[in-house]
Amino acid sequence: MKKMVVIIIFFILLLTGSRLLWLQLFIQSHQPYAEKGQMDLRDFDFQYRTLTLDGEWLFYPSGWLMDKDNPPTSTTYIQVPDGWDEVFQEDEWTPYGYGSYHLKLLIDPERAFTFSMRVPSIRSAAEIYVDGHLIAAAGELGENRQQTVAKNVPFTASFETKGRSEIDIIVQAANFQDPRNGGIVRSIKFGQEEMIFRETQLSITMQLLVAVVLILHAIYSVILYLLGNKDRRLLFFSVLTISIMFYYLLGSDDKLLSFWFPINYEWGFKFVHLSMVGIGYSLLQCIDPWLPRHIHRAKQGFALVCTCAVVLAILLPTRYAVTMQGVYIVLLAVPLVITLVLMLGRTIKDIRHNVFLLLAILAFVNSILWDVLLLITGIKVISYPFDLIITIACLATLWFKDYVKVHADTKEFAHKLQKANRLKDEFLASTSHELRNPLHSIINMSEAVLEREAAVLTHKSVNDLETVLAVGKRMSLLLNDLLDVMSLNENTKKLHLGPVSIHTIVEAVLEMLRFMIEGKPIDFVNQIPRDFHKVIADENRVIQIVFNLVHNAVKFTDEGAITLSGYTTGEGMAKIVIADTGIGVDAETMQRIFEPYEQGTISKTIVEGGFGLGLNISKRLIELHGGNTRGTICSRARLNFCLYLTFIGRSRDSRYL
């Protein structure tokens, strides 16, 4: 516990220390402020610092200062950055209107610099003039809604002083679209061109870093979903990170997506609102297993509200959608608060196992507190992304840690299953050995009695003894199957090859299994001729193969016929076809029917018995002979299962048959 406390304290100090260092590097301290429309920069060191053009600007409401034919007459002072809502009318505040800002900068004429102005936001269209020359514009100005084209995006403008002692800056702005504060609402940064460029690039780099981290985690989540157990929370986590990325890149000072893609003023707002809904809804889905029962009941209602919010964000014009921004903030804040509370509760219960959860909470709360502090104090610094990156990384680590644990548990479970499978095979093999001797005694005694007493026994007794003998041989073959599993798995199975008559083997197997079709309307049909070409094979194993295949056909055939036929091909192959009129095999069963311990229809297996080894052993014995098996669905009166048995051997004259 002490170790965990030390880790937490160190983490908090690291977060706080990095923030303070960032502030120390980029805070605009001890800078001059504009007073009465003028700012004195003659003693300001532009070599290593930048400043913001904050303070009192001269403002001409409802007038264009650059219109020489109709110069504005009304003038006042206005605070920058801030809205102009209270300037136009005394009794009624309005964000809609137009006007001109004017500021004079006093500089040292001996310092010949190329200056730059970084403008983050002027609502919602603007033109900037320096010493009467237009140096930058965003959108198109107008005196009403129809004439104005909104385009509130960040931009940078540069100019040279050429030994002048004053810089005359005029900003003409118009806003008839955004119902929030109009005018210069964020600080304009001013400084030497190189310094402004470096700070702008650093800010963009930090935002790109966040975007790359977010999109990488989104990709990892999708890959885990596709390769893993299809947990839908992984997809929602991907949606969450993508939504955060959109919100961050559209809501930050630089609005980077507006430069990469042709996103106009209207759709910029729409995407921000859609991303807020995406964050809230996907976050709630990600923490679904943690949600209490009473919150689970409200999920459908929340989903319905989110759906309505998405529709409104797409359909409503911006001036109306922005007035509903509080609704979107609530849709974002409610899941966020629920998540923080639940995460904190889980962490308190078991800090050791939820350390990454705790670190994510600390990083996120630290980011919020600092953002609120900077907002209250009015301090302007370059975007600081590391708290958010740490939060996402800790949450992703928590998720990936769980999946690594699941993977490790799966491997351990697989190892246990392999061990249990080996023990099962050993048990079956030892049991088969124990049963083999008494079973052979039963078979031998039955054969001896049948041969010795056949003449004096009744016909029914002879039939009963033949049935006992057939059942015993069938059980012997089943025991052989169990013993063959071990030897085939260990690759110790040996073949005793010799010339084999397929017709004779088929007759013997059919006679052995004839008792199984008593009472069933089934016929055995042996279409293999007596003079069918002999092949070089292990006779006992061929008996075992044919027995298993015909036995399988008997189990799954209720009426009709089981037909065995043989062919020779030009490639020197002997093809044995065992076809039945049974229930057939679907495509899914066909994929696994040759696997060990696999059964076809469960109900039939329960009635007929069997281990599910016959087809697997047959397949492996055929392959051991150099042949192959092929299963297919045949269409007759109904679907039939046809198993094509093909194996290859040499006749005595060394010709392939």
XYZ file of C-alpha atoms in Angstrom:
657
model
C 0.000 0.000 0.000
C 2.826 2.398 0.824
C 4.355 1.680 -2.557
C 1.077 2.601 -4.289
C 0.860 5.866 -2.337
C 4.406 6.763 -3.377
C 3.572 6.032 -7.033
C 0.441 8.190 -6.885
C 2.237 11.105 -5.225
C 5.064 10.909 -7.754
C 2.538 10.846 -10.614
C 0.734 13.926 -9.279
C 4.016 15.792 -8.866
C 5.021 14.817 -12.394
C 1.744 16.130 -13.843
C 1.934 19.379 -11.893
C 5.635 19.924 -12.555
C 5.266 19.430 -16.309
C 2.367 21.913 -16.372
C 4.354 24.532 -14.479
C 7.332 24.041 -16.783
C 5.056 24.498 -19.804
C 3.655 27.702 -18.323
C 7.153 28.961 -17.606
C 8.153 28.414 -21.210
C 5.152 29.948 -22.950
C 3.298 32.222 -20.554
C 2.946 35.837 -21.714
C 4.052 37.538 -18.489
C 4.839 41.228 -17.875
C 3.605 42.273 -21.278
C 2.123 45.717 -22.065
C -1.639 46.199 -22.580
C -3.477 48.543 -24.888
C -4.892 51.702 -23.334
C -7.263 54.050 -25.151
C -6.529 52.386 -28.482
C -2.750 52.550 -28.168
C -0.010 50.102 -27.036
C 3.578 51.117 -26.334
C 6.026 48.395 -27.476
C 9.169 50.509 -27.740
C 10.820 48.743 -24.800
C 9.492 45.264 -25.538
C 12.082 42.614 -26.482
C 10.799 40.882 -29.630
C 13.931 38.798 -29.987
C 12.783 35.962 -27.723
C 9.187 36.778 -26.825
C 5.722 37.261 -28.268
C 2.727 39.076 -26.790
C -1.023 39.349 -27.175
C -2.731 42.515 -28.380
C -5.076 42.620 -25.377
C -6.542 45.730 -23.836
C -8.660 48.726 -24.921
C -9.131 49.080 -28.660
C -10.917 51.926 -30.371
C -14.181 50.596 -31.852
C -16.466 52.057 -34.546
C -19.855 50.270 -34.317
C -21.797 49.814 -37.559
C -19.091 51.495 -39.598
C -16.229 50.671 -41.939
C -13.126 52.616 -41.041
C -11.575 51.858 -44.425
C -14.573 53.330 -46.279
C -13.218 56.791 -47.100
C -16.483 57.864 -48.725
C -18.609 57.144 -45.668
C -16.344 57.203 -42.583
C -17.934 56.185 -39.256
C -18.745 58.943 -36.780
C -19.639 56.975 -33.652
C -16.718 55.671 -31.608
C -16.105 53.928 -28.276
C -13.520 51.830 -26.502
C -13.939 48.070 -26.309
C -12.050 45.375 -24.439
C -10.183 42.815 -26.561
C -10.637 39.907 -26.409
C -14.358 40.093 -25.659
C -17.675 40.280 -27.437
C -19.283 43.447 -28.732
C -22.823 42.508 -27.630
C -23.438 45.577 -25.424
C -21.913 48.109 -27.850
C -24.570 48.466 -30.554
C -27.665 49.187 -28.443
C -27.910 50.484 -24.909
C -31.095 48.643 -23.929
C -30.613 45.393 -25.853
C -27.500 43.298 -26.269
C -26.993 41.576 -29.603
C -24.140 39.555 -31.103
C -25.217 40.509 -34.610
C -23.728 43.529 -36.361
C -20.553 44.901 -37.882
C -17.857 47.387 -37.022
C -14.183 48.365 -37.072
C -11.426 47.912 -34.468
C -8.481 50.303 -34.377
C -5.177 49.982 -32.498
C -1.886 51.910 -32.760
C 1.373 50.181 -31.827
C 4.357 52.347 -30.844
C 7.639 50.619 -31.765
C 11.344 51.423 -31.899
C 12.051 52.571 -35.493
C 15.618 51.303 -35.231
C 14.387 47.712 -34.955
C 13.490 46.603 -38.454
C 11.535 43.356 -38.035
C 9.107 41.393 -40.084
C 6.136 41.062 -37.753
C 3.312 38.513 -37.744
C -0.162 38.427 -36.284
C -1.757 35.098 -35.346
C -5.553 35.503 -35.300
C -7.362 32.507 -33.705
C -10.989 33.658 -33.896
C -12.934 36.675 -35.155
C -16.658 36.078 -35.450
C -17.561 35.478 -38.036
C -15.860 37.280 -40.968
C -12.975 39.737 -40.889
C -10.428 41.838 -42.798
C -7.149 43.055 -41.303
C -5.375 46.194 -42.506
C -1.910 47.385 -41.474
C -1.038 50.975 -42.361
C -3.922 51.007 -44.802
C -2.954 47.801 -46.625
C -5.076 44.664 -46.535
C -2.880 41.818 -45.235
C -5.434 39.076 -44.446
C -9.133 38.223 -44.689
C -11.502 35.443 -43.631
C -14.934 35.244 -45.228
C -16.691 38.215 -46.837
C -17.880 41.293 -44.973
C -21.369 42.667 -45.271
C -23.845 44.906 -43.483
C -26.536 42.196 -43.288
C -26.938 38.423 -43.318
C -27.296 38.164 -47.077
C -24.083 40.067 -47.812
C -21.908 38.352 -45.176
C -20.123 35.037 -45.788
C -18.923 33.546 -42.500
C -15.504 31.895 -42.196
C -14.155 31.855 -38.672
C -10.815 30.056 -39.045
C -7.363 30.854 -37.612
C -4.896 32.610 -39.884
C -1.519 34.331 -39.780
C -0.614 37.628 -41.459
C 2.885 39.129 -41.819
C 4.177 42.602 -42.682
C 7.332 44.753 -42.454
C 7.773 47.979 -40.454
C 10.453 49.530 -42.707
C 11.723 51.905 -40.028
C 8.302 53.268 -38.968
C 7.685 54.231 -35.350
C 3.965 53.421 -35.461
C 1.938 50.480 -36.717
C -1.671 51.250 -37.504
C -3.876 48.111 -37.215
C -7.504 48.086 -38.350
C -9.738 45.031 -38.017
C -13.103 45.168 -39.763
C -15.513 42.426 -38.655
C -19.105 41.343 -39.259
C -21.238 38.716 -37.551
C -24.764 37.728 -38.570
C -24.518 33.937 -38.142
C -23.104 33.111 -34.693
C -25.514 33.816 -31.788
C -22.626 33.874 -29.344
C -20.440 36.938 -28.735
C -19.366 38.672 -31.932
C -16.106 40.384 -32.817
C -12.589 39.594 -31.581
C -13.307 36.915 -28.991
C -9.795 35.514 -28.596
C -6.434 37.126 -28.109
C -4.476 38.115 -31.206
C -0.852 37.081 -30.864
C 1.796 39.509 -32.120
C 5.549 39.190 -32.510
C 8.487 38.625 -34.752
C 7.582 36.438 -37.733
C 10.008 33.662 -36.819
C 8.767 33.457 -33.217
C 5.096 33.417 -34.246
C 5.855 30.712 -36.804
C 7.686 28.562 -34.231
C 4.906 28.844 -31.653
C 2.242 28.125 -34.268
C 4.089 25.058 -35.513
C 4.596 23.843 -31.947
C 0.886 24.221 -31.240
C -0.027 22.355 -34.428
C 2.521 19.623 -33.623
C 1.022 19.120 -30.158
C -2.446 18.794 -31.637
C -1.196 16.379 -34.291
C 0.440 14.325 -31.557
C -2.902 13.975 -29.795
C -4.623 13.104 -33.081
C -2.050 10.406 -33.909
C -2.312 8.865 -30.426
C -6.104 8.811 -30.655
C -6.275 7.325 -34.132
C -3.669 4.650 -33.279
C -5.770 3.542 -30.321
C -8.829 3.496 -32.571
C -6.993 1.244 -35.048
C -5.759 -1.067 -32.268
C -9.309 -1.396 -30.954
C -10.689 -2.341 -34.371
C -7.889 -4.889 -34.896
C -8.561 -6.435 -31.474
C -12.256 -6.610 -32.324
C -11.620 -8.336 -35.656
C -9.055 -10.785 -34.245
C -10.601 -11.297 -30.817
C -13.960 -12.291 -29.411
C -15.962 -9.531 -31.160
C -16.526 -7.456 -28.023
C -18.659 -4.472 -29.148
C -17.042 -2.259 -26.502
C -13.868 -2.268 -28.593
C -15.761 -0.698 -31.485
C -17.303 1.886 -29.153
C -13.838 2.651 -27.760
C -12.709 3.248 -31.338
C -15.694 5.568 -31.926
C -14.846 7.349 -28.665
C -11.252 8.069 -29.677
C -12.258 9.192 -33.179
C -14.929 11.505 -31.714
C -12.412 12.994 -29.280
C -10.018 13.561 -32.175
C -12.679 15.402 -34.217
C -13.686 17.502 -31.226
C -10.070 18.348 -30.432
C -9.091 19.250 -33.994
C -12.217 21.329 -34.645
C -12.601 22.980 -31.228
C -8.983 23.951 -30.614
C -7.430 27.318 -31.479
C -6.008 26.119 -34.779
C -9.041 24.161 -36.108
C -6.712 21.940 -38.118
C -9.446 19.942 -39.850
C -10.648 23.145 -41.503
C -7.264 23.388 -43.278
C -7.018 19.722 -44.252
C -10.575 19.366 -45.509
C -13.025 21.827 -47.114
C -15.232 22.189 -44.013
C -17.318 25.352 -44.170
C -18.604 27.431 -41.273
C -21.898 25.534 -40.956
C -20.420 22.032 -40.996
C -17.659 23.017 -38.597
C -20.308 23.558 -35.923
C -22.200 20.437 -36.959
C -19.121 18.218 -36.642
C -18.304 19.640 -33.207
C -21.823 18.873 -31.963
C -21.793 15.408 -33.545
C -18.457 14.628 -31.941
C -19.820 15.689 -28.529
C -22.718 13.268 -28.925
C -20.321 10.557 -30.119
C -18.082 11.015 -27.078
C -20.963 10.849 -24.619
C -22.770 7.870 -26.139
C -19.693 5.733 -26.897
C -18.227 6.445 -23.443
C -21.406 5.147 -21.818
C -21.238 2.008 -23.982
C -17.596 1.416 -23.058
C -18.394 1.342 -19.325
C -21.581 -0.706 -19.805
C -20.463 -3.611 -17.515
C -19.813 -1.134 -14.676
C -23.201 0.600 -14.846
C -25.621 0.082 -11.930
C -28.990 -1.465 -12.715
C -30.964 1.783 -12.432
C -28.673 3.516 -14.944
C -29.018 0.552 -17.319
C -32.760 1.209 -17.483
C -32.128 4.813 -18.574
C -29.725 3.847 -21.384
C -32.438 3.512 -24.003
C -33.786 6.953 -23.161
C -30.283 8.402 -23.392
C -29.789 6.700 -26.770
C -33.058 8.236 -28.014
C -31.990 11.712 -26.857
C -28.622 11.257 -28.591
C -30.382 10.237 -31.809
C -32.575 13.362 -31.703
C -29.503 15.508 -30.997
C -27.709 14.058 -34.024
C -30.695 14.747 -36.286
C -31.006 18.332 -35.001
C -27.274 18.947 -35.395
C -27.461 17.909 -39.050
C -30.731 19.613 -39.999
C -30.800 22.842 -37.971
C -29.013 25.970 -39.271
C -25.994 27.025 -37.218
C -27.600 30.073 -35.594
C -30.268 27.808 -34.041
C -28.018 24.832 -33.316
C -25.561 26.997 -31.363
C -28.358 28.132 -29.039
C -28.813 24.448 -28.103
C -25.157 23.997 -27.244
C -26.080 23.505 -23.584
C -27.922 20.299 -24.520
C -24.832 18.909 -26.220
C -22.675 19.866 -23.255
C -25.057 17.927 -20.987
C -24.934 14.892 -23.316
C -21.151 15.029 -23.037
C -20.924 15.861 -19.332
C -23.390 13.291 -17.914
C -21.537 10.169 -19.212
C -18.256 11.832 -18.265
C -19.341 12.382 -14.658
C -20.821 8.864 -14.435
C -17.580 7.408 -15.785
C -15.408 9.333 -13.326
C -17.592 8.329 -10.372
C -17.635 4.650 -11.352
C -13.919 4.624 -12.097
C -13.195 6.239 -8.736
C -15.425 3.725 -6.967
C -13.672 0.772 -8.593
C -10.294 2.262 -7.796
C -11.085 2.785 -4.105
C -12.200 -0.854 -3.774
C -8.946 -2.241 -5.177
C -6.235 0.313 -5.883
C -3.548 -2.254 -6.639
C -5.429 -3.891 -9.508
C -6.883 -0.610 -10.792
C -3.762 1.529 -10.709
C -4.031 2.492 -14.409
C -7.636 3.496 -13.825
C -6.543 5.771 -10.997
C -3.750 7.303 -13.067
C -6.213 8.020 -15.895
C -8.544 9.778 -13.443
C -5.710 11.866 -12.000
C -4.459 12.914 -15.446
C -7.947 13.848 -16.663
C -8.905 15.768 -13.521
C -5.554 17.561 -13.613
C -6.257 18.639 -17.205
C -9.711 19.971 -16.294
C -8.468 21.858 -13.220
C -5.659 23.545 -15.137
C -7.964 24.501 -18.017
C -10.426 26.076 -15.541
C -7.587 27.871 -13.765
C -6.213 29.309 -17.016
C -9.722 30.361 -18.065
C -10.318 32.190 -14.778
C -6.940 33.925 -14.753
C -7.024 34.709 -18.486
C -3.553 33.241 -19.041
C -2.946 32.255 -22.678
C -0.540 29.409 -23.440
C 0.071 26.938 -26.237
C -2.113 23.842 -26.165
C -0.832 21.301 -23.621
C -1.788 17.784 -24.820
C 0.083 15.468 -22.468
C -2.608 15.103 -19.792
C -5.078 13.924 -22.415
C -2.510 11.603 -23.982
C -1.720 10.085 -20.576
C -5.438 9.618 -19.874
C -6.074 7.811 -23.147
C -2.886 5.760 -22.803
C -3.805 4.650 -19.249
C -7.329 3.675 -20.288
C -6.042 1.822 -23.334
C -3.413 0.083 -21.188
C -6.175 -1.018 -18.850
C -8.164 -2.439 -21.773
C -5.182 -4.117 -23.382
C -4.077 -5.484 -20.005
C -7.453 -7.189 -19.642
C -7.133 -8.682 -23.108
C -3.593 -9.856 -22.431
C -4.885 -11.521 -19.269
C -7.671 -13.180 -21.237
C -5.101 -14.351 -23.788
C -2.856 -15.752 -21.033
C -5.832 -17.478 -19.379
C -6.801 -18.942 -22.746
C -3.304 -20.336 -23.269
C -3.300 -21.834 -19.774
C -6.745 -23.296 -20.346
C -5.613 -24.739 -23.694
C -2.623 -26.317 -21.953
C -4.918 -27.891 -19.366
C -7.216 -29.143 -22.121
C -4.269 -30.694 -23.956
C -3.158 -32.407 -20.759
C -6.703 -33.626 -20.063
C -6.962 -34.865 -23.655
C -3.732 -36.807 -23.281
C -4.881 -38.330 -19.984
C -8.200 -39.239 -21.587
C -6.447 -41.007 -24.472
C -4.227 -42.862 -22.003
C -7.248 -43.864 -19.935
C -9.128 -45.093 -22.995
C -6.073 -46.994 -24.198
C -5.514 -48.686 -20.837
C -9.224 -49.494 -20.540
C -9.219 -50.933 -24.053
C -6.266 -53.166 -23.207
C -8.046 -54.414 -20.092
C -11.219 -55.198 -22.041
C -9.499 -56.743 -25.015
C -8.494 -60.093 -23.475
C -11.890 -61.006 -21.955
C -13.612 -59.865 -25.163
C -11.375 -62.070 -27.281
C -12.124 -64.945 -24.922
C -15.850 -64.365 -25.479
C -15.359 -64.278 -29.250
C -13.186 -67.416 -29.283
C -15.546 -69.346 -27.011
C -18.548 -68.288 -29.115
C -16.795 -69.425 -32.308
C -15.800 -72.742 -30.666
C -19.315 -73.419 -29.406
C -20.802 -72.471 -32.780
C -18.449 -74.802 -34.661
C -18.789 -77.699 -32.169
C -22.494 -77.538 -31.390
C -23.986 -76.079 -34.572
C -25.485 -79.423 -35.552
C -27.325 -80.001 -32.242
C -28.426 -76.403 -31.481
C -31.720 -75.006 -32.610
C -31.843 -72.500 -35.426
C -32.679 -69.668 -32.968
C -29.706 -70.591 -30.730
C -27.380 -70.592 -33.721
C -28.679 -67.145 -34.723
C -28.204 -65.889 -31.169
C -24.633 -67.166 -31.069
C -23.906 -65.568 -34.445
C -25.326 -62.282 -33.134
C -23.129 -62.530 -30.013
C -20.152 -63.248 -32.235
C -20.962 -60.271 -34.525
C -21.428 -57.952 -31.554
C -18.166 -59.155 -30.059
C -16.274 -58.515 -33.284
C -17.896 -55.088 -33.527
C -16.778 -54.308 -29.968
C -13.309 -55.563 -30.841
C -13.136 -53.133 -33.730
C -14.293 -50.284 -31.472
C -11.542 -51.153 -28.997
C -9.084 -51.177 -31.880
C -10.264 -47.672 -32.730
C -9.458 -46.490 -29.232
C -6.004 -48.106 -29.337
C -5.343 -46.699 -32.798
C -5.959 -43.144 -31.571
C -2.842 -43.271 -29.407
C -0.644 -44.973 -31.979
C -1.758 -42.615 -34.783
C -1.183 -39.546 -32.600
C 2.291 -40.804 -31.768
C 2.956 -41.821 -35.408
C 3.790 -45.382 -34.325
C 1.179 -47.134 -36.454
C 2.765 -49.682 -38.820
C 1.133 -51.278 -41.836
C 1.551 -54.932 -42.862
C 1.060 -54.684 -46.589
C -0.064 -57.486 -48.841
C -2.537 -58.270 -51.622
C -6.089 -57.552 -50.444
C -9.458 -58.492 -51.992
C -11.882 -55.628 -51.511
C -14.923 -57.772 -52.377
C -14.105 -60.331 -49.655
C -13.557 -57.644 -47.044
C -16.825 -55.889 -47.908
C -18.794 -59.159 -47.645
C -17.268 -59.921 -44.236
C -18.015 -56.434 -42.903
C -21.606 -56.458 -44.173
C -22.182 -59.825 -42.531
C -20.719 -58.472 -39.306
C -23.088 -55.474 -39.321
C -26.185 -57.213 -40.648
C -27.648 -57.618 -37.153
C -27.750 -53.801 -36.847
C -30.287 -53.445 -39.661
C -32.686 -56.067 -38.335
C -36.085 -54.437 -38.083
C -35.018 -51.581 -40.387
C -36.130 -51.333 -44.036
C -32.499 -51.132 -45.155
C -30.644 -53.256 -47.699
C -26.904 -53.801 -48.025
C -25.876 -53.674 -51.697
C -22.372 -54.874 -52.581
C -21.698 -53.844 -56.173
C -17.976 -54.616 -55.997
C -17.376 -57.658 -58.275
C -15.504 -60.724 -57.042
C -12.795 -60.196 -59.657
C -12.207 -56.542 -58.662
C -8.504 -55.760 -58.800
C -6.582 -56.558 -55.656
C -4.552 -53.822 -54.060
C -1.522 -53.806 -51.823
C -2.758 -52.837 -48.332
C -3.008 -53.893 -44.683
C -6.003 -56.265 -44.645
C -6.895 -55.679 -40.978
C -6.796 -51.936 -41.458
C -8.913 -52.089 -44.600
C -11.482 -54.119 -42.636
C -11.371 -51.457 -39.942
C -11.844 -48.670 -42.535
C -14.779 -50.301 -44.296
C -16.386 -51.308 -40.988
C -16.249 -47.739 -39.647
C -17.639 -46.219 -42.832
C -20.489 -48.715 -43.226
C -21.236 -48.575 -39.499
C -21.497 -44.784 -39.780
C -23.890 -45.150 -42.708
C -26.063 -47.628 -40.768
C -26.351 -45.277 -37.788
C -27.686 -42.423 -39.879
C -29.916 -44.332 -42.318
C -33.470 -45.285 -41.366
C -34.613 -46.722 -44.688
C -33.405 -47.364 -48.197
C -30.037 -48.877 -49.082
C -26.360 -48.689 -48.280
C -24.452 -49.284 -51.470
C -20.779 -50.106 -51.907
C -19.208 -49.840 -55.322
C -15.681 -49.820 -56.685
C -13.985 -48.254 -59.675
C -10.537 -48.013 -61.153
C -9.224 -44.804 -62.689
C -6.693 -44.044 -65.351
C -4.331 -42.702 -62.721
C -4.061 -46.178 -61.190
C -6.350 -45.462 -58.274
C -8.960 -47.779 -56.749
C -11.983 -45.775 -55.663
C -14.412 -47.273 -53.143
C -17.722 -45.452 -52.882
C -20.002 -45.956 -49.883
C -23.334 -44.220 -50.448
C -26.419 -44.239 -48.271
C -29.951 -42.867 -48.355
C -29.663 -41.409 -44.850
C -30.256 -37.999 -43.323
C -27.379 -36.276 -45.109
C -24.713 -33.902 -43.797
C -24.862 -30.109 -43.750
C -21.941 -27.905 -44.764
C -20.994 -27.016 -41.184
C -20.863 -30.676 -40.066
C -18.864 -31.566 -43.184
C -16.099 -29.215 -42.027
C -15.575 -31.114 -38.764
C -16.860 -34.654 -39.352
C -13.357 -36.122 -39.816
C -12.115 -34.628 -36.527
C -11.703 -37.004 -33.547
C -14.647 -37.356 -31.134
C -16.913 -35.417 -33.482
C -20.475 -36.666 -33.968
C -23.068 -35.934 -36.588
C -26.594 -35.813 -35.209
C -26.580 -35.911 -31.405
C -29.930 -37.679 -31.033
C -28.890 -40.502 -33.370
C -25.517 -40.816 -31.650
C -27.153 -41.249 -28.277
C -29.332 -44.053 -29.623
C -26.705 -45.847 -31.710
C -23.652 -45.202 -29.535
C -20.072 -44.681 -30.698
C -17.075 -42.546 -29.765
C -16.879 -40.310 -32.824
C -13.521 -41.864 -33.760
C -14.443 -44.018 -36.740
C -14.286 -41.464 -39.526
C -11.163 -39.819 -38.141
C -9.315 -43.136 -37.861
C -10.524 -44.202 -41.302
C -9.265 -40.973 -42.837
C -5.857 -41.287 -41.179
C -5.475 -44.969 -42.077
C -6.382 -44.241 -45.695
C -3.809 -41.434 -45.788
C -1.307 -43.857 -44.241
C -1.944 -46.114 -47.258
C -1.225 -43.159 -49.551
C -4.867 -42.494 -50.415
C -7.386 -39.821 -49.423
C -11.017 -39.329 -48.449
C -13.529 -36.886 -49.777
C -16.993 -36.125 -48.370
C -19.773 -34.414 -50.276
C -23.535 -33.838 -50.313
C -25.275 -35.886 -53.028
C -28.724 -35.045 -54.339
C -31.135 -37.955 -54.817
C -34.676 -38.214 -53.494
C -33.293 -36.237 -50.569
C -29.875 -35.143 -49.367
C -27.562 -38.127 -48.935
C -24.130 -38.370 -47.403
C -21.644 -39.940 -49.781
C -18.168 -40.745 -48.576
C -15.657 -41.382 -51.352
C -12.850 -43.625 -50.190
C -9.833 -43.585 -52.445
C -6.587 -45.392 -51.793
C -3.782 -46.482 -54.030
C -1.745 -49.689 -54.071
C 0.355 -51.866 -56.374
C -0.784 -55.233 -57.678
C 1.539 -58.168 -57.906
C 2.618 -57.166 -61.385
C 3.475 -53.699 -59.979
C 0.703 -51.948 -61.913
C -1.389 -49.299 -60.278
C -5.013 -50.401 -60.031
